[in-house]
Amino acid sequence: MPTITKQPRVVIIGGGTGLPVLLRGLKNYPVDITAIVTVADDGGSSGRLRNELDIPAPGDIRNVLAALSDVEPLIERMFQHRFASSNELTGHSLGNLIIAAMTSITGDFVHAIQEMSKVLNVRGKVLPSANQSVILHAEMEDGSIVTGESKIPYSGKKIRRVFLSPADIMPLRETIQEIKQADLIVLGPGSLYTSILPNLLVPSLGEEICRSKAKKVYICNLMTQAGETLDYTASDHVKAIYNHMSCSFMSSILVNNKAIPDAVLDRYKEEYAKPVKFDLESLKALGLDIIEGEIYNFDNNVIRHDTKKVADILYKLLLNETNSHHHP
């Protein structure tokens, strides 16, 4: 039998706007991609569909499917189209409605995502972190509780910890399987408390990441986020994740080392956002390998991770990882 060289396997965990940016670059490499995506969103179109149809939030999943899809640009634009007329469709994204329809037809959210992946010719697997609606809560420093992913950043208080309900959330079997088989597990980029942690808090999903032998890299956010990570350094982000987990599991952190122009910083000042300082000594004390790079660019004057550069760094990490596994 000829030996088939398997593609290295990468599992990327997150949600929001950060995850799709990363996936667009990575899908061009010969890697086996699994995206594990949060379903804790309760705002906008996602929130309305979730409440009216009792399905998990489709929005973050939709963005990931679009990012990994290989279809005509017009089809992707249609899938991502958001209605802006003054009726019941206002604010709904067509892709969210299609995922809701497919869930209704197949009777199962995960099955719906698998079927949508075929329709959109998706490179890789897209899995929700749970197959049911989950609700994100935050306990604030003053002990008060704020309920709902979309409300947490606007409470005007500092977050102590976040947690999920109901108590008996189960991850998918496939998700656990993919984490077990991964050569590299990537966290982020994304909102710390509302995109990344909701995945890690799904019971036994976090534990499986702790047990995994894969290299684990955290892609640090470029900017702090008011209501979530005001004045957080890079190590504060990592410590916040560890405080929610039963282990210290990260092997490396990817940080941006290129100064951000003043004109852009001024625009972000209005949002009380500033560049995340990477405090090298504290990161080293946490036992992390620090990977530095000029890893951002501008998209409509918004700072985003540079999809090509980050994908290239991750691919090199993967190659090192799989080579060291296969050639001890």
Short mmCIF file of C-alpha atoms in Angstrom, two decimals:
data_model
loop_
_atom_site.label_atom_id
_atom_site.label_comp_id
_atom_site.label_asym_id
_atom_site.label_seq_id
_atom_site.Cartn_x
_atom_site.Cartn_y
_atom_site.Cartn_z
CA MET A 1 0.00 0.00 0.00
CA PRO A 2 1.43 3.43 -0.88
CA THR A 3 1.71 5.77 2.09
CA ILE A 4 -0.55 8.78 1.85
CA THR A 5 0.86 11.84 3.51
CA LYS A 6 -1.87 13.29 5.63
CA GLN A 7 -2.41 17.01 5.69
CA PRO A 8 -1.52 18.54 9.07
CA ARG A 9 -4.61 19.20 11.17
CA VAL A 10 -5.39 22.56 12.69
CA VAL A 11 -8.31 23.36 15.00
CA ILE A 12 -9.18 27.05 15.32
CA ILE A 13 -11.45 28.19 18.13
CA GLY A 14 -13.26 31.52 18.32
CA GLY A 15 -15.99 33.63 16.77
CA GLY A 16 -16.84 37.23 15.97
CA THR A 17 -14.99 39.08 13.22
CA GLY A 18 -11.50 37.77 14.05
CA LEU A 19 -11.96 34.12 13.15
CA PRO A 20 -13.15 34.62 9.52
CA VAL A 21 -10.22 36.99 8.83
CA LEU A 22 -7.79 34.27 9.85
CA LEU A 23 -9.56 31.48 7.95
CA ARG A 24 -9.59 33.32 4.63
CA GLY A 25 -5.80 33.17 4.59
CA LEU A 26 -5.38 29.69 6.01
CA LYS A 27 -7.74 27.94 3.57
CA ASN A 28 -5.18 28.50 0.80
CA TYR A 29 -2.66 26.21 2.52
CA PRO A 30 -2.56 22.40 2.34
CA VAL A 31 -3.96 21.93 5.87
CA ASP A 32 -6.99 20.19 7.30
CA ILE A 33 -9.00 22.99 8.99
CA THR A 34 -11.65 22.60 11.67
CA ALA A 35 -13.26 25.77 13.02
CA ILE A 36 -15.03 25.51 16.38
CA VAL A 37 -17.37 28.46 16.62
CA THR A 38 -19.25 30.08 19.48
CA VAL A 39 -23.06 30.00 19.51
CA ALA A 40 -23.50 32.32 22.50
CA ASP A 41 -24.45 35.36 20.40
CA ASP A 42 -27.82 36.84 21.32
CA GLY A 43 -27.85 40.19 19.50
CA GLY A 44 -29.17 41.31 16.12
CA SER A 45 -30.41 38.86 13.50
CA SER A 46 -28.86 35.88 15.33
CA GLY A 47 -30.65 36.77 18.55
CA ARG A 48 -34.02 37.19 16.85
CA LEU A 49 -33.79 33.85 15.04
CA ARG A 50 -32.57 32.18 18.18
CA ASN A 51 -35.56 33.45 20.18
CA GLU A 52 -38.20 32.97 17.48
CA LEU A 53 -37.10 29.57 16.16
CA ASP A 54 -35.30 28.15 19.19
CA ILE A 55 -32.07 27.41 17.29
CA PRO A 56 -28.47 28.14 18.33
CA ALA A 57 -27.16 31.53 17.14
CA PRO A 58 -26.18 31.20 13.45
CA GLY A 59 -24.32 34.52 12.89
CA ASP A 60 -20.74 33.60 13.79
CA ILE A 61 -21.14 30.24 12.02
CA ARG A 62 -22.40 32.05 8.90
CA ASN A 63 -19.31 34.29 8.78
CA VAL A 64 -17.00 31.29 9.14
CA LEU A 65 -18.83 29.33 6.40
CA ALA A 66 -18.52 32.37 4.12
CA ALA A 67 -14.80 32.74 4.91
CA LEU A 68 -14.07 29.08 4.12
CA SER A 69 -16.42 28.87 1.13
CA ASP A 70 -15.20 28.43 -2.41
CA VAL A 71 -18.04 29.88 -4.46
CA GLU A 72 -18.48 32.76 -6.90
CA PRO A 73 -18.03 36.10 -5.07
CA LEU A 74 -21.63 37.01 -5.97
CA ILE A 75 -22.97 33.90 -4.21
CA GLU A 76 -20.94 34.75 -1.11
CA ARG A 77 -22.25 38.32 -1.23
CA MET A 78 -25.80 36.98 -1.44
CA PHE A 79 -25.21 34.66 1.52
CA GLN A 80 -23.81 37.60 3.53
CA HIS A 81 -26.48 40.07 2.37
CA ARG A 82 -28.24 41.93 5.15
CA PHE A 83 -31.71 43.33 4.41
CA ALA A 84 -32.16 47.04 5.04
CA SER A 85 -35.82 47.61 4.25
CA SER A 86 -38.32 48.69 6.87
CA ASN A 87 -40.10 45.42 7.48
CA GLU A 88 -39.66 42.14 9.32
CA LEU A 89 -36.59 41.26 7.25
CA THR A 90 -34.73 44.39 8.36
CA GLY A 91 -31.37 43.54 9.88
CA HIS A 92 -31.61 39.85 9.00
CA SER A 93 -28.76 38.36 7.04
CA LEU A 94 -29.85 35.99 4.26
CA GLY A 95 -27.26 33.42 5.36
CA ASN A 96 -28.76 33.34 8.87
CA LEU A 97 -32.21 32.72 7.35
CA ILE A 98 -30.83 29.94 5.13
CA ILE A 99 -29.15 28.24 8.11
CA ALA A 100 -32.44 28.56 10.06
CA ALA A 101 -34.36 27.04 7.11
CA MET A 102 -31.86 24.19 6.77
CA THR A 103 -32.10 23.52 10.53
CA SER A 104 -35.87 23.31 10.17
CA ILE A 105 -35.61 20.96 7.14
CA THR A 106 -32.99 18.62 8.63
CA GLY A 107 -34.27 18.92 12.20
CA ASP A 108 -30.75 19.49 13.51
CA PHE A 109 -28.46 22.54 13.65
CA VAL A 110 -25.22 20.58 13.13
CA HIS A 111 -26.67 18.65 10.21
CA ALA A 112 -27.80 21.98 8.72
CA ILE A 113 -24.24 23.34 8.93
CA GLN A 114 -22.88 20.20 7.24
CA GLU A 115 -25.37 20.57 4.38
CA MET A 116 -24.60 24.30 4.05
CA SER A 117 -20.90 23.44 3.93
CA LYS A 118 -21.57 21.25 0.88
CA VAL A 119 -23.67 23.92 -0.82
CA LEU A 120 -20.98 26.57 -0.25
CA ASN A 121 -18.10 24.22 -1.09
CA VAL A 122 -16.43 24.89 2.25
CA ARG A 123 -12.73 24.10 2.70
CA GLY A 124 -12.63 22.36 6.06
CA LYS A 125 -15.12 21.58 8.82
CA VAL A 126 -17.23 24.10 10.70
CA LEU A 127 -18.56 22.92 14.05
CA PRO A 128 -20.57 24.82 16.65
CA SER A 129 -19.10 24.53 20.15
CA ALA A 130 -22.51 23.21 21.26
CA ASN A 131 -25.59 21.88 19.43
CA GLN A 132 -28.01 23.98 21.46
CA SER A 133 -28.61 27.57 22.49
CA VAL A 134 -26.24 28.61 25.23
CA ILE A 135 -26.53 31.75 27.31
CA LEU A 136 -23.42 33.66 28.37
CA HIS A 137 -23.42 35.41 31.75
CA ALA A 138 -20.78 37.62 33.32
CA GLU A 139 -20.08 38.13 36.97
CA MET A 140 -18.76 41.65 37.43
CA GLU A 141 -16.16 42.81 39.96
CA ASP A 142 -18.95 44.21 42.14
CA GLY A 143 -20.65 40.78 42.20
CA SER A 144 -23.54 41.74 39.91
CA ILE A 145 -24.49 39.40 37.06
CA VAL A 146 -25.07 40.53 33.47
CA THR A 147 -26.86 38.05 31.21
CA GLY A 148 -26.53 37.95 27.41
CA GLU A 149 -23.43 38.07 25.20
CA SER A 150 -24.53 41.29 23.50
CA LYS A 151 -25.11 43.11 26.81
CA ILE A 152 -21.89 42.16 28.61
CA PRO A 153 -19.55 44.70 26.94
CA TYR A 154 -21.99 47.54 27.66
CA SER A 155 -22.44 47.07 31.39
CA GLY A 156 -19.84 49.74 32.23
CA LYS A 157 -18.27 47.40 34.82
CA LYS A 158 -15.17 45.25 34.94
CA ILE A 159 -15.67 41.54 34.28
CA ARG A 160 -14.53 39.08 36.94
CA ARG A 161 -15.54 35.91 35.07
CA VAL A 162 -17.99 34.59 32.50
CA PHE A 163 -20.04 31.39 32.65
CA LEU A 164 -22.62 29.52 30.57
CA SER A 165 -26.09 28.19 31.16
CA PRO A 166 -27.77 25.71 31.02
CA ALA A 167 -25.49 23.56 33.18
CA ASP A 168 -25.76 20.42 31.05
CA ILE A 169 -24.35 21.72 27.74
CA MET A 170 -22.65 18.98 25.75
CA PRO A 171 -19.99 19.48 23.09
CA LEU A 172 -20.34 17.53 19.86
CA ARG A 173 -18.57 14.21 19.59
CA GLU A 174 -16.90 15.42 16.37
CA THR A 175 -15.53 18.48 18.17
CA ILE A 176 -13.84 16.36 20.82
CA GLN A 177 -12.53 14.02 18.11
CA GLU A 178 -11.04 16.93 16.11
CA ILE A 179 -9.32 18.34 19.21
CA LYS A 180 -7.85 14.89 19.95
CA GLN A 181 -6.45 14.59 16.41
CA ALA A 182 -5.16 18.16 16.06
CA ASP A 183 -1.49 18.94 15.40
CA LEU A 184 -2.08 22.61 16.23
CA ILE A 185 -4.85 24.32 18.21
CA VAL A 186 -5.30 28.03 17.62
CA LEU A 187 -7.26 30.37 19.89
CA GLY A 188 -8.43 33.71 18.60
CA PRO A 189 -8.26 36.34 17.41
CA GLY A 190 -11.54 37.50 18.91
CA SER A 191 -13.24 39.18 21.83
CA LEU A 192 -11.80 37.53 24.92
CA TYR A 193 -14.91 37.15 27.06
CA THR A 194 -17.59 36.96 24.37
CA SER A 195 -15.98 35.04 21.46
CA ILE A 196 -13.16 32.90 22.84
CA LEU A 197 -14.14 31.94 26.39
CA PRO A 198 -17.73 30.83 25.52
CA ASN A 199 -16.14 27.96 23.53
CA LEU A 200 -13.66 26.97 26.23
CA LEU A 201 -16.40 26.94 28.88
CA VAL A 202 -18.42 24.22 27.15
CA PRO A 203 -18.00 21.31 29.60
CA SER A 204 -15.36 18.76 28.54
CA LEU A 205 -14.35 20.85 25.51
CA GLY A 206 -11.97 22.89 27.67
CA GLU A 207 -10.75 19.73 29.43
CA GLU A 208 -10.04 18.09 26.07
CA ILE A 209 -7.89 21.07 25.06
CA CYS A 210 -5.96 20.71 28.32
CA ARG A 211 -5.37 17.01 27.59
CA SER A 212 -4.43 17.49 23.95
CA LYS A 213 -0.79 16.90 22.98
CA ALA A 214 -1.04 19.47 20.17
CA LYS A 215 0.88 22.72 20.16
CA LYS A 216 -1.48 25.50 21.26
CA VAL A 217 -1.08 29.06 20.10
CA TYR A 218 -3.00 32.15 21.19
CA ILE A 219 -3.35 34.91 18.62
CA CYS A 220 -3.41 37.98 20.79
CA ASN A 221 -5.84 40.76 19.96
CA LEU A 222 -4.34 43.88 18.38
CA MET A 223 -6.44 46.33 20.38
CA THR A 224 -8.04 46.37 23.82
CA GLN A 225 -11.82 46.42 23.92
CA ALA A 226 -13.81 48.70 26.21
CA GLY A 227 -16.23 46.75 28.40
CA GLU A 228 -14.10 43.60 28.07
CA THR A 229 -10.36 44.19 28.15
CA LEU A 230 -9.80 47.87 28.95
CA ASP A 231 -6.05 48.36 29.65
CA TYR A 232 -5.35 44.60 29.44
CA THR A 233 -1.81 43.62 28.48
CA ALA A 234 -1.13 40.47 26.45
CA SER A 235 -0.42 38.46 29.61
CA ASP A 236 -3.69 39.73 31.17
CA HIS A 237 -5.53 38.11 28.24
CA VAL A 238 -3.76 34.79 28.84
CA LYS A 239 -4.29 34.92 32.61
CA ALA A 240 -8.02 35.60 32.11
CA ILE A 241 -8.27 32.45 29.97
CA TYR A 242 -6.31 30.38 32.53
CA ASN A 243 -8.55 31.66 35.35
CA HIS A 244 -11.50 30.02 33.58
CA MET A 245 -9.70 26.75 32.84
CA SER A 246 -8.36 23.86 34.86
CA CYS A 247 -4.88 24.11 33.31
CA SER A 248 -2.27 26.45 31.80
CA PHE A 249 -2.26 25.09 28.29
CA MET A 250 -0.85 27.63 25.82
CA SER A 251 2.53 26.90 24.28
CA SER A 252 2.94 30.12 22.25
CA ILE A 253 1.46 33.55 21.76
CA LEU A 254 1.48 35.54 18.54
CA VAL A 255 1.80 39.29 19.11
CA ASN A 256 2.01 42.30 16.82
CA ASN A 257 5.27 44.28 17.11
CA LYS A 258 4.63 46.95 14.49
CA ALA A 259 3.63 50.40 15.72
CA ILE A 260 0.14 51.51 14.75
CA PRO A 261 -0.05 54.99 13.13
CA ASP A 262 -1.30 57.85 15.31
CA ALA A 263 -4.14 58.73 12.93
CA VAL A 264 -5.61 55.26 13.44
CA LEU A 265 -5.03 55.35 17.20
CA ASP A 266 -6.94 58.64 17.38
CA ARG A 267 -9.93 57.02 15.71
CA TYR A 268 -9.85 54.16 18.23
CA LYS A 269 -9.58 56.58 21.18
CA GLU A 270 -13.29 57.29 20.82
CA GLU A 271 -13.91 53.61 21.62
CA TYR A 272 -11.41 53.69 24.51
CA ALA A 273 -9.39 51.11 22.59
CA LYS A 274 -5.61 51.11 22.42
CA PRO A 275 -2.94 48.67 21.24
CA VAL A 276 -2.48 45.63 23.47
CA LYS A 277 0.94 45.97 25.14
CA PHE A 278 2.87 42.76 25.02
CA ASP A 279 4.65 42.48 28.34
CA LEU A 280 7.47 40.11 27.42
CA GLU A 281 8.66 39.31 30.93
CA SER A 282 5.19 38.35 32.17
CA LEU A 283 4.56 36.25 29.05
CA LYS A 284 7.89 34.44 29.54
CA ALA A 285 7.00 33.89 33.21
CA LEU A 286 3.85 32.11 31.96
CA GLY A 287 6.15 29.78 30.01
CA LEU A 288 5.05 30.98 26.56
CA ASP A 289 7.07 31.04 23.37
CA ILE A 290 6.61 34.54 21.98
CA ILE A 291 6.16 34.89 18.22
CA GLU A 292 6.38 38.51 17.10
CA GLY A 293 5.48 39.91 13.71
CA GLU A 294 4.11 42.84 11.75
CA ILE A 295 0.77 41.13 11.59
CA TYR A 296 -1.88 43.78 11.02
CA ASN A 297 -3.33 45.71 8.13
CA PHE A 298 -6.22 48.13 7.60
CA ASP A 299 -9.57 47.21 6.23
CA ASN A 300 -11.73 50.34 5.77
CA ASN A 301 -9.64 52.06 8.47
CA VAL A 302 -10.33 49.21 10.88
CA ILE A 303 -7.34 47.32 12.23
CA ARG A 304 -7.43 43.63 11.41
CA HIS A 305 -4.93 40.81 11.56
CA ASP A 306 -3.16 40.38 8.23
CA THR A 307 -4.67 37.13 7.03
CA LYS A 308 -1.73 36.19 4.77
CA LYS A 309 1.00 36.86 7.32
CA VAL A 310 -0.80 35.11 10.18
CA ALA A 311 -1.67 32.12 7.98
CA ASP A 312 1.96 31.85 6.91
CA ILE A 313 3.18 31.89 10.54
CA LEU A 314 0.62 29.24 11.54
CA TYR A 315 1.49 27.03 8.58
CA LYS A 316 5.19 27.12 9.49
CA LEU A 317 4.31 26.25 13.09
CA LEU A 318 2.24 23.33 11.83
CA LEU A 319 5.03 22.02 9.62
CA ASN A 320 7.50 22.17 12.50
CA GLU A 321 4.99 20.42 14.72
CA THR A 322 4.11 17.59 12.32
CA ASN A 323 7.76 17.09 11.29
CA SER A 324 8.85 16.79 14.91
CA HIS A 325 6.06 14.23 15.51
CA HIS A 326 6.98 12.09 12.55
CA HIS A 327 10.77 12.26 12.91
CA PRO A 328 11.61 11.94 16.59
#
